Short mmCIF file of C-alpha atoms and ligand atoms in Angstrom, two decimals:
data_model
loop_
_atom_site.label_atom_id
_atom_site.label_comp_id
_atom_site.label_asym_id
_atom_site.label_seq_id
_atom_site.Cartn_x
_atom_site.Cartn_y
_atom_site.Cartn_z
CA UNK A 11 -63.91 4.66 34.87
CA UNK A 12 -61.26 7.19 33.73
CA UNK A 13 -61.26 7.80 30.54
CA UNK A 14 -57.81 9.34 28.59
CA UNK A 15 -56.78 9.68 24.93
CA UNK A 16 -52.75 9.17 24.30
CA UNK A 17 -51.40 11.16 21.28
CA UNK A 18 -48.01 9.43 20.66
CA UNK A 19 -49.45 5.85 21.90
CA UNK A 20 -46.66 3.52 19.54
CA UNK A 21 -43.83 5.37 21.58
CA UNK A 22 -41.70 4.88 24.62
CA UNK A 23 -44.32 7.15 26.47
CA UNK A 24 -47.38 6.03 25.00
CA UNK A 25 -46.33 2.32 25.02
CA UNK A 26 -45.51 2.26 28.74
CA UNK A 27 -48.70 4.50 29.39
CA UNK A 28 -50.63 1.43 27.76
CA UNK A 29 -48.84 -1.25 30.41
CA UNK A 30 -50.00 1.12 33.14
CA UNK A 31 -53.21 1.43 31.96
CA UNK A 32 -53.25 -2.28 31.48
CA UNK A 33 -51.78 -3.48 35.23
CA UNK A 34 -54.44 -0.96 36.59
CA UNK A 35 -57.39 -2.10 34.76
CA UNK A 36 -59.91 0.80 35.50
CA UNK A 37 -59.26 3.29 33.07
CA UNK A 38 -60.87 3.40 29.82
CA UNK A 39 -58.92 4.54 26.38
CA UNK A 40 -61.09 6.59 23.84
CA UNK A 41 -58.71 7.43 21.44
CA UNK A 42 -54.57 6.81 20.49
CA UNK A 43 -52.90 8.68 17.74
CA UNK A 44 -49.49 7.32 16.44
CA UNK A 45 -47.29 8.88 13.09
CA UNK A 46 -47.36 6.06 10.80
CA UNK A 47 -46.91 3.04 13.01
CA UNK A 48 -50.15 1.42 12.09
CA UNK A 49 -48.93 -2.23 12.53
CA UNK A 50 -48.77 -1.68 16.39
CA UNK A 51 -51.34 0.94 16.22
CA UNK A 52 -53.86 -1.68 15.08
CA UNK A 53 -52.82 -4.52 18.33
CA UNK A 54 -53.30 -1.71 20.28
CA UNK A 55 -56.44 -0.68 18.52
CA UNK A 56 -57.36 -4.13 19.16
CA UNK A 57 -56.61 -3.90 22.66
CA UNK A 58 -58.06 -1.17 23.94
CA UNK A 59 -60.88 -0.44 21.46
CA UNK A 60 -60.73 3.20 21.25
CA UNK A 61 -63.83 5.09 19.36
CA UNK A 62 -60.86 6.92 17.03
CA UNK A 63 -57.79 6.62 16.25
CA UNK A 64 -55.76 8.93 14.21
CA UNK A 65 -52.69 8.23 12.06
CA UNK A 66 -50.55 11.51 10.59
CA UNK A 67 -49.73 9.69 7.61
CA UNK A 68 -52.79 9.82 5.35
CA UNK A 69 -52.17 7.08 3.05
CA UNK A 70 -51.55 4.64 6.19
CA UNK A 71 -54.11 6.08 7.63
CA UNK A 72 -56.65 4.45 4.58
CA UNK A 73 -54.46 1.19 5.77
CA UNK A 74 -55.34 1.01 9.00
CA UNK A 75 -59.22 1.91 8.14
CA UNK A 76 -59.34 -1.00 6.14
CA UNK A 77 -58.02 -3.33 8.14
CA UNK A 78 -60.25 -2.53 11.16
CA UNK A 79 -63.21 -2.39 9.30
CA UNK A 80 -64.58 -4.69 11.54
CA UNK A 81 -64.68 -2.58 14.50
CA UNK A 82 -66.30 0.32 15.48
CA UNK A 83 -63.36 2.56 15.21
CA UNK A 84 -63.17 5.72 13.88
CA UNK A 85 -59.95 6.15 11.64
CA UNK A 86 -58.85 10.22 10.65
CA UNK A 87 -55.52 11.73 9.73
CA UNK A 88 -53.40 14.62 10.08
CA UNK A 89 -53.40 17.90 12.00
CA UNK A 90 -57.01 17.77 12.20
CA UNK A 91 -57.33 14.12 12.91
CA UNK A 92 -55.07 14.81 16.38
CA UNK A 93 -57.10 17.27 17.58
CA UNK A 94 -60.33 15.41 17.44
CA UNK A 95 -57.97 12.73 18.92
CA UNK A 96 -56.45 15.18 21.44
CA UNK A 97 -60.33 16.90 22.05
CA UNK A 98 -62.47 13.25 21.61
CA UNK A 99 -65.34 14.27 23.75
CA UNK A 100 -65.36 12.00 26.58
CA UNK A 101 -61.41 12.07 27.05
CA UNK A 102 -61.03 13.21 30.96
CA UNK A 103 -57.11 13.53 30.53
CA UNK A 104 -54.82 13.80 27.50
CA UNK A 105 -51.39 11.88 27.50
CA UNK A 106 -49.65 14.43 25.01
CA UNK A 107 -46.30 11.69 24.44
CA UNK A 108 -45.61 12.76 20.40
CA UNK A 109 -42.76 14.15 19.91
CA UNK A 110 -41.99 17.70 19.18
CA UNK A 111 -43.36 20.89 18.43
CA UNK A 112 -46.16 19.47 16.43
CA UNK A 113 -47.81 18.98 20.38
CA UNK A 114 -48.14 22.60 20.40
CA UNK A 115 -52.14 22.65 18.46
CA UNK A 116 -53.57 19.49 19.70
CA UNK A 117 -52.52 20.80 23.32
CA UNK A 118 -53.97 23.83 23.31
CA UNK A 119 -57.29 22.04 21.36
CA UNK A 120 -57.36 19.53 24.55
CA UNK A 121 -57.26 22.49 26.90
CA UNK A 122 -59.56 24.34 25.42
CA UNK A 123 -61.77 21.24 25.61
CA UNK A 124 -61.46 21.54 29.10
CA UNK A 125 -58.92 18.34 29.51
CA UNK A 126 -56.21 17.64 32.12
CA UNK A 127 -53.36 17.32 30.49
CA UNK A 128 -50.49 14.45 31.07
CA UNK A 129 -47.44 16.38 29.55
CA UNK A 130 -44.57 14.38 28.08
CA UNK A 131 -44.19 16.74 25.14
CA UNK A 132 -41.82 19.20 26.66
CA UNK A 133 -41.24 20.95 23.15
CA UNK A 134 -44.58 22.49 23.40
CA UNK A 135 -44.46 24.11 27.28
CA UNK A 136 -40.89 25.20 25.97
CA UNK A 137 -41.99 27.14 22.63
CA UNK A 138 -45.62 28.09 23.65
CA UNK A 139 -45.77 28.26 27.59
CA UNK A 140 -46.16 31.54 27.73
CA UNK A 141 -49.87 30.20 25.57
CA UNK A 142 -50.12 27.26 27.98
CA UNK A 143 -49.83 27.68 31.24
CA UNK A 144 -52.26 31.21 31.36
CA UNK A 145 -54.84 29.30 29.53
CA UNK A 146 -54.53 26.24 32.09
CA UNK A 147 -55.62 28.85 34.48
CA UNK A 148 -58.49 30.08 32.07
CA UNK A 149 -59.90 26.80 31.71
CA UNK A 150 -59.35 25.18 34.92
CA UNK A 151 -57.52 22.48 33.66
CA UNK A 152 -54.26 20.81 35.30
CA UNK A 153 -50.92 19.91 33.55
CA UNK A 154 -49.59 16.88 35.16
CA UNK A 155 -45.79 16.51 34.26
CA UNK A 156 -44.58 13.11 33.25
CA UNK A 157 -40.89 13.55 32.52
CA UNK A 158 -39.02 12.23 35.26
CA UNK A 159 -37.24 15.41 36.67
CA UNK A 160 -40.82 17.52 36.56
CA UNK A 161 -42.89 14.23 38.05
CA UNK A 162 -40.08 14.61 41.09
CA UNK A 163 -40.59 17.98 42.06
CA UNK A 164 -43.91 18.21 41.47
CA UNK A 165 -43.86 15.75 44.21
CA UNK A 166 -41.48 17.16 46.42
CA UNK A 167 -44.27 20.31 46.32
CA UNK A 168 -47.12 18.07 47.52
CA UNK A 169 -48.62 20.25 50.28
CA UNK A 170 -47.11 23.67 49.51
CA UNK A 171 -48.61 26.67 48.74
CA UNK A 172 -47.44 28.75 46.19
CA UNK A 173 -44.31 29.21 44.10
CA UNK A 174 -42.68 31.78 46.28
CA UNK A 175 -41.63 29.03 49.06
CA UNK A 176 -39.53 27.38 46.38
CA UNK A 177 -36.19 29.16 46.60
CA UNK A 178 -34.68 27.05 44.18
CA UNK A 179 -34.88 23.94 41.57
CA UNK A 180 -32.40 21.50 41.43
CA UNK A 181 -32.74 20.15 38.43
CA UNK A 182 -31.09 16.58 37.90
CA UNK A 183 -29.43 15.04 34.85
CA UNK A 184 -27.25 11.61 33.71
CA UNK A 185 -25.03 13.42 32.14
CA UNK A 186 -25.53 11.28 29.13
CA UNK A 187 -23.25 8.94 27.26
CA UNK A 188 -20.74 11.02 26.15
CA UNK A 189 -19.88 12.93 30.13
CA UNK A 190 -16.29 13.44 30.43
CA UNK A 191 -15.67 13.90 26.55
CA UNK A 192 -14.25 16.97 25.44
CA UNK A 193 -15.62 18.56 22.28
CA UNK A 194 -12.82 17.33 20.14
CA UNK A 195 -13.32 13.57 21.38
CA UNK A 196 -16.65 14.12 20.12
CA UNK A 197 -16.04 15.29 16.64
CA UNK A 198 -16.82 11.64 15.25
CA UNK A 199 -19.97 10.38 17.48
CA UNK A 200 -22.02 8.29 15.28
CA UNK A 201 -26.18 8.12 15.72
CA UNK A 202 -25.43 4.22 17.05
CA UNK A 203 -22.86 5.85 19.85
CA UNK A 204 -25.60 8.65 20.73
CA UNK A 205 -28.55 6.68 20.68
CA UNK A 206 -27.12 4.49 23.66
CA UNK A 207 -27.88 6.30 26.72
CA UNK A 208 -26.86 5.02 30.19
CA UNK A 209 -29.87 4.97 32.34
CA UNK A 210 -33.00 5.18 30.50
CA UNK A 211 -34.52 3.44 27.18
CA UNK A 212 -36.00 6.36 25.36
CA UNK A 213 -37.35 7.43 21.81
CA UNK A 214 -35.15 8.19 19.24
CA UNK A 215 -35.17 12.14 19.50
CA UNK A 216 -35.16 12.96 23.00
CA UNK A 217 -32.21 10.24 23.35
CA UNK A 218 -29.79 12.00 20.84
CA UNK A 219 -31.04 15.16 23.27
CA UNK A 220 -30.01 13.79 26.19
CA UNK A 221 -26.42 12.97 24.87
CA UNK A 222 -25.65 17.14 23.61
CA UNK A 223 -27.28 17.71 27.15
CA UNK A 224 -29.96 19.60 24.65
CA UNK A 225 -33.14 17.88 27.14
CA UNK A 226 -31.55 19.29 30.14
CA UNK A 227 -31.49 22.73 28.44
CA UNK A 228 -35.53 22.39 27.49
CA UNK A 229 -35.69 20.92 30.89
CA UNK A 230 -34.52 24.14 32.34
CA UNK A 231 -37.48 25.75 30.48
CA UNK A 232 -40.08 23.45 31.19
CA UNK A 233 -39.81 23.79 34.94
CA UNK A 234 -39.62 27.34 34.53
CA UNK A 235 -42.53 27.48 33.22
CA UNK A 236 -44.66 24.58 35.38
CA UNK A 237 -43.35 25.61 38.68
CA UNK A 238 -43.66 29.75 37.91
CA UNK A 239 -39.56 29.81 39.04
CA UNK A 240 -37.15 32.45 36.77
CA UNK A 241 -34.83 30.74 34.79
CA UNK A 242 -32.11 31.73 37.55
CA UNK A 243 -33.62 29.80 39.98
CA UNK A 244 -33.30 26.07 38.33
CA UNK A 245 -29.61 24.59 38.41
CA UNK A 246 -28.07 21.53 37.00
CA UNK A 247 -27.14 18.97 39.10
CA UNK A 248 -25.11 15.87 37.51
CA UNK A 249 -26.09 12.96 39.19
CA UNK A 250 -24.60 9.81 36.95
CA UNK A 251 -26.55 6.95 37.94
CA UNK A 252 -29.91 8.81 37.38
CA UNK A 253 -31.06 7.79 41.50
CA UNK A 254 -32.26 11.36 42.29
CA UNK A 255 -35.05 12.59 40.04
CA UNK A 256 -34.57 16.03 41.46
CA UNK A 257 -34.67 17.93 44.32
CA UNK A 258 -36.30 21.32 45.20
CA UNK A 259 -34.57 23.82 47.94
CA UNK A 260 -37.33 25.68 50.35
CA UNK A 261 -36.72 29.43 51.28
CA UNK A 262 -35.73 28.11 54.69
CA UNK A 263 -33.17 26.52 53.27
CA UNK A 264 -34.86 22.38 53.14
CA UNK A 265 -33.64 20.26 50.28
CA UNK A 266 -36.40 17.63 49.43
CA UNK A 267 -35.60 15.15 47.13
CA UNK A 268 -37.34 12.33 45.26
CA UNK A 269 -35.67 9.04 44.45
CA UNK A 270 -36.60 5.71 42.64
CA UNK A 271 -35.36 3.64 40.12
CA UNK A 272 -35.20 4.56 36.27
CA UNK A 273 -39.04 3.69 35.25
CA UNK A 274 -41.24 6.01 33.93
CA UNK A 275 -44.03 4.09 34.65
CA UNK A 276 -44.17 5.83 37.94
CA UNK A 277 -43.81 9.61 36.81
CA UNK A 278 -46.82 8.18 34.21
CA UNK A 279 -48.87 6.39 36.83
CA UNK A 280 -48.62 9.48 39.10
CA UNK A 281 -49.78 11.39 36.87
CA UNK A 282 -52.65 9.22 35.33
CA UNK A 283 -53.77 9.13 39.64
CA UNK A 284 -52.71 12.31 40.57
CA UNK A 285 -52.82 12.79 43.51
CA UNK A 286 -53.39 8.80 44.36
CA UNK A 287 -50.48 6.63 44.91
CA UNK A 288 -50.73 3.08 43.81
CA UNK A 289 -49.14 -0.20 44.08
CA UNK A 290 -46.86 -0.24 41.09
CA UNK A 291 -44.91 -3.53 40.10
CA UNK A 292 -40.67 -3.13 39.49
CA UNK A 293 -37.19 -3.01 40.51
CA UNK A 294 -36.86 -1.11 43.87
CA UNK A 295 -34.03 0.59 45.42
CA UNK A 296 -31.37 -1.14 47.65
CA UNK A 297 -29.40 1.69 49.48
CA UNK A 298 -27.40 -0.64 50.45
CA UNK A 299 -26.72 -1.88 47.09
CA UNK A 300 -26.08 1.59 45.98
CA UNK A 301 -23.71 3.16 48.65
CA UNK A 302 -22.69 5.68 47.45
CA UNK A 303 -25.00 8.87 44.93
CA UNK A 304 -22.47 11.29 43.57
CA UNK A 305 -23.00 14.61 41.90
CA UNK A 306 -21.14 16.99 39.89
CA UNK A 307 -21.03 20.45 38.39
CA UNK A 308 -22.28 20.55 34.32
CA UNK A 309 -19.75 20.49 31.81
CA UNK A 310 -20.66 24.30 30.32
CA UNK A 311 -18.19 24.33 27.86
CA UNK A 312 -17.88 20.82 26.28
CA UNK A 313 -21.91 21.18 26.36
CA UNK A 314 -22.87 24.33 24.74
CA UNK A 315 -26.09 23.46 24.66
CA UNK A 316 -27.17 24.49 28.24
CA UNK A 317 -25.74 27.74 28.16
CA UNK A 318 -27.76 28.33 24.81
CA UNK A 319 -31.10 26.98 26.02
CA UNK A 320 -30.33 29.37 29.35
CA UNK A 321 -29.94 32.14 27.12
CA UNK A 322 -33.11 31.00 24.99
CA UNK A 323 -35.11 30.85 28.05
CA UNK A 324 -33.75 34.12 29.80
CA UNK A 325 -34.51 36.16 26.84
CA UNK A 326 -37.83 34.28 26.20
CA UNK A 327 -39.93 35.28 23.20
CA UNK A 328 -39.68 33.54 20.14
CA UNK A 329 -36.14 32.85 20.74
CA UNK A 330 -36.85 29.28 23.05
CA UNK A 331 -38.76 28.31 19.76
CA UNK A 332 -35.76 28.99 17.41
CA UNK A 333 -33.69 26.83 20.10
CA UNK A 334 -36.17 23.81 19.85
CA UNK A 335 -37.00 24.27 15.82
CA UNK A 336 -33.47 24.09 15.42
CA UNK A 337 -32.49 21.13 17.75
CA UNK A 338 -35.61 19.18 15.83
CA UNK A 339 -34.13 19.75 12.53
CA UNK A 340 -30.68 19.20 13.36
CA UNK A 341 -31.15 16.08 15.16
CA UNK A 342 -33.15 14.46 12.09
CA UNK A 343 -30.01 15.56 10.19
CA UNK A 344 -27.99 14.11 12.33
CA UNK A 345 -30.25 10.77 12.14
CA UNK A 346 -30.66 10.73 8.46
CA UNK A 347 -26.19 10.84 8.91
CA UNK A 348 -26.41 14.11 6.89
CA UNK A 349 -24.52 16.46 9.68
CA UNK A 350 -21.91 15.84 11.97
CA UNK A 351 -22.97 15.35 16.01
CA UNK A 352 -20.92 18.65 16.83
CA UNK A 353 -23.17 20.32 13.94
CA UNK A 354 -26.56 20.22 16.66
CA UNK A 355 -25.27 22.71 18.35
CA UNK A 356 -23.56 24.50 16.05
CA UNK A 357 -27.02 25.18 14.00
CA UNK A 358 -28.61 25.81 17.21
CA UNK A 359 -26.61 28.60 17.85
CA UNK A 360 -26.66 30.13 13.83
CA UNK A 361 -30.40 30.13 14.78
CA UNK A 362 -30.78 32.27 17.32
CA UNK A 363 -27.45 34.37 16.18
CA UNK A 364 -29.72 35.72 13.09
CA UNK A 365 -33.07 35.60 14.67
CA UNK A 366 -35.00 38.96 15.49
CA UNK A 367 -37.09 38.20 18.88
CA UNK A 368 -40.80 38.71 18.84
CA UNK A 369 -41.94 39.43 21.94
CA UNK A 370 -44.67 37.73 23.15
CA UNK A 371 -45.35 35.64 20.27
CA UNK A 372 -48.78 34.36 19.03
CA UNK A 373 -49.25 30.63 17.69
CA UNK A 374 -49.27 31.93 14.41
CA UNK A 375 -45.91 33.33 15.28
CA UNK A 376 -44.29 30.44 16.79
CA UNK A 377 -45.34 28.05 13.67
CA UNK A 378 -44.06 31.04 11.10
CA UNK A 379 -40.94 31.14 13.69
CA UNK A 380 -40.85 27.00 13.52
CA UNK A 381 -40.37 26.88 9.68
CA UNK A 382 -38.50 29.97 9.32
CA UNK A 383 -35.67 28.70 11.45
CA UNK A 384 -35.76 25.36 9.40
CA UNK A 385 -35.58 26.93 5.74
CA UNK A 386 -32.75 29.19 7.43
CA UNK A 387 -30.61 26.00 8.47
CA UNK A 388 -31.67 24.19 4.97
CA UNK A 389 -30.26 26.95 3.07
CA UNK A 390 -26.86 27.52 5.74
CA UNK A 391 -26.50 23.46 5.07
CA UNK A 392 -26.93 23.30 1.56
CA UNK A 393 -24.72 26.48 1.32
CA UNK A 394 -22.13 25.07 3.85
CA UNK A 395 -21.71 21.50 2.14
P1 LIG B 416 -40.97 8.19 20.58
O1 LIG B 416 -40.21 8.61 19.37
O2 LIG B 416 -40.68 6.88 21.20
O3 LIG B 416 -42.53 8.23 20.25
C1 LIG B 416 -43.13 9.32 19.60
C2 LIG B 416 -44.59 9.03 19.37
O4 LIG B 416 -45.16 10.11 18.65
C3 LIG B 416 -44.85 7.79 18.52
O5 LIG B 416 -46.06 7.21 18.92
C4 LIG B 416 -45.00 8.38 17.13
O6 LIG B 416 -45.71 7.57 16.23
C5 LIG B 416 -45.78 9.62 17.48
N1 LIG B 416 -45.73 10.65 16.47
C6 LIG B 416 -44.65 11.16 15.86
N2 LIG B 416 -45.02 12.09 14.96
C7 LIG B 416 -46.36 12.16 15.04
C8 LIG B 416 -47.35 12.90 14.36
N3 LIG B 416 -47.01 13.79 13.43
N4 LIG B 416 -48.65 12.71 14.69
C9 LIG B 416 -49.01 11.82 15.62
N5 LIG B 416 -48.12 11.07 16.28
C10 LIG B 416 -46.83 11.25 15.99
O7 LIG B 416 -40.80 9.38 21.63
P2 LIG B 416 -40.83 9.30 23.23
O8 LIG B 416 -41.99 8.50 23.68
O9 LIG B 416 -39.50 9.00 23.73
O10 LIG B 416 -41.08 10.83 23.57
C11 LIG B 416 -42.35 11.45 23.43
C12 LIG B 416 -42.30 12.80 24.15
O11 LIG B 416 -42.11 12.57 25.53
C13 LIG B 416 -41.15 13.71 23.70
O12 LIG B 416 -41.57 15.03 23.72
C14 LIG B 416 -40.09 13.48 24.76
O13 LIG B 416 -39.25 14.59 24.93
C15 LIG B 416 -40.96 13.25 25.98
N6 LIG B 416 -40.32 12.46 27.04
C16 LIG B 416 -39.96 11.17 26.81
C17 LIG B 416 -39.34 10.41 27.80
C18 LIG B 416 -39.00 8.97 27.59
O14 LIG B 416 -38.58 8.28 28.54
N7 LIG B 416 -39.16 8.42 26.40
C19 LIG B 416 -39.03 11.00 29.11
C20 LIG B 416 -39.48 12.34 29.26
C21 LIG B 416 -40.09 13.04 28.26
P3 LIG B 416 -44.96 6.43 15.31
O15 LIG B 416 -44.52 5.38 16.26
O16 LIG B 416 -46.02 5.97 14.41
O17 LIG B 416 -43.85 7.15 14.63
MG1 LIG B 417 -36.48 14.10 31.80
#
């Protein structure tokens, strides 16, 4: 039997890893981490029966101990407790599915455990890939994507050797909720309007993301860094209904394209298999239900974001950090009703307007880079308001 650790298991990603896990039957969970979700935690505790599980919150942590004292469970907490959870020794693959930058440590502590990673966690290949994917090489270890877009070309690669045959990545996206709207008509977007995407039921975070096109900017990165392309080479295609998961263009000038319906269940069962493709249950697509797939240009300038996560990525350093560090805070902001929705972007681009870049920066560096860039935008907000 497989065996796999989720960090992030009370999420979309990590719930819908669990129903794959469960419709399969032959893979064995050794550990799940969650943030403070210990009330689901514990029925999948139950579930499962992992030897540890790890809760960030310590106090809810001592919770959950207690009430699964009767099993033989293994209860930590915090930074520490998720790498043992990310690094539990008989763990094959890791599902990394937290969210944010706090990925970055228990990835690297997986890979350096010699684990496959199954990447949701797209914050940490965009602030620390220049960390990741060299070391992937070091230890022999793979990085299976699981966001949609990544799962699709990845496939669309099947059987080709080498990055240079890819001439370039076309890189799909919804659009989100709010294509269409200029800036101005978006002055007053409230967390209920942005947290209502049109295609896919996602976590809190990455669906605020989707809406200031914000994912497709990290997106950008993230196959820049998993498929070795320059930044250049990936382009934006709007595709509304979310049918075309992406597409790659060949040097001789092929487009191959994958297609499904919106589940992530198969981008996470592909992964979990890799390269094995199974039977999985769902909604299938009727072409001729569907006529008609139509695509469109990005909206540059009513979506700022992309052109500042291009120039984040193109510049590279510690500058794709400030991008992320900054989207993070602002979008909890933004959550917590404390900023406007036009303000993501706006702190986004303070960020990186004042930051210095570091070159090739270390962990240390990124971290130090992480929390600079959010006691920068504290003190802007508490200056500003
Ligand atoms: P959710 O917000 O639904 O879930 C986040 C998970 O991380 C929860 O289990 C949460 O626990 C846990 N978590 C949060 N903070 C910590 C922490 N400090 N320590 C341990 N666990 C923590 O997010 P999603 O599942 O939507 O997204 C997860 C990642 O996958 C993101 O990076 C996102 O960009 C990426 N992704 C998601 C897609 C989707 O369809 N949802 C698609 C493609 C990529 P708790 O519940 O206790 O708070
Ligand atoms: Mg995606």
């Amino acid at each position: 039997m497989k065996k796999i650790s989720i960090l992030g298991s009370t999420g979309s990603i990590g719930t819908q890893t669990l129903e794959v896990i469960e419709n399969n039957g032959d893979i064995q969970v050794t550990a799940l981490a969650a943030g403070s979700n210990i009330a689901l935690l514990e029925k999948q505790i139950r579930k499962v029966r992992p030897r540890l599980a790890c809760v960030w919150d310590e106090e809810k942590a001592a919770e959950l101990k207690a009430n699964v004292a009767d099993l033989d469970v293994k209860v930590v907490s915090g930074m520490d407790g998720l790498i043992q959870a990310a690094t539990e020794e008989s763990a094959e693959i890791v599902v990394t599915a937290v969210v944010g930058m706090i990925g970055i440590r228990p990835t690297i502590a997986a890979m350096e455990a010699g684990k496959d990673i199954a990447l949701a966690n797209k914050e940490t290949l965009v602030t620390a890939g220049h960390l990741i994917m060299p070391l992937a090489k070091e230890k022999n270890v793979r990085i299976l994507p699981v966001d949609s877009e990544h799962s699709a070309i990845f496939q669309c690669i099947q059987g080709v050797r080498g990055s240079g045959q890819i001439h370039k990545i076309l890189l799909t996206a919804s659009g989100g909720p709010f294509r269409g709207l200029t800036r101005e008509q978006m002055k007053d977007i409230r967390p209920e309007d942005a947290l209502k995407h049109p295609n896919w039921t996602m976590g809190r975070k990455i669906t605020i993301d989707s809406s200031t096109m914000v994912n497709k900017g990290l997106e950008i990165m993230e196959a820049h860094w998993l498929f070795d392309v320059s930044m250049d080479q990936v382009q934006v295609v709007v595709q509304p209904k979310s049918i075309i998961h992406s597409m790659v263009e060949f040097e001789d000038g092929a487009v191959m394209a994958q297609l499904g319906t919106p589940d992530m269940k198969l981008p996470i069962q592909y992964a979990l298999y890799y390269p094995e493709r199974r039977y999985l249950p769902g909604e299938r697509l009727d072409f001729w239900k569907i006529g008609q797939i139509t695509m469109e240009e990005p909206d540059f300038d009513n979506f700022p974001a992309l052109s500042l996560a291009c120039e984040a990525g193109t510049t590279g350093g510690s500058l794709p950090t400030v991008f992320n560090a900054a989207n993070e805070y602002a979008v909890s902001r933004f959550l917590d009703r404390k900023i406007s929705y036009l303000a993501i972007t706006d702190m986004i681009e303070a960020a990186m307007r004042r930051h210095k870049v570091i070159e090739n920066p270390s962990l240390e560096q990124i971290l130090e880079t992480e929390a600079e860039t959010c006691d920068f935008l504290k003190n802007q907000y508490r200056a500003d308001s």
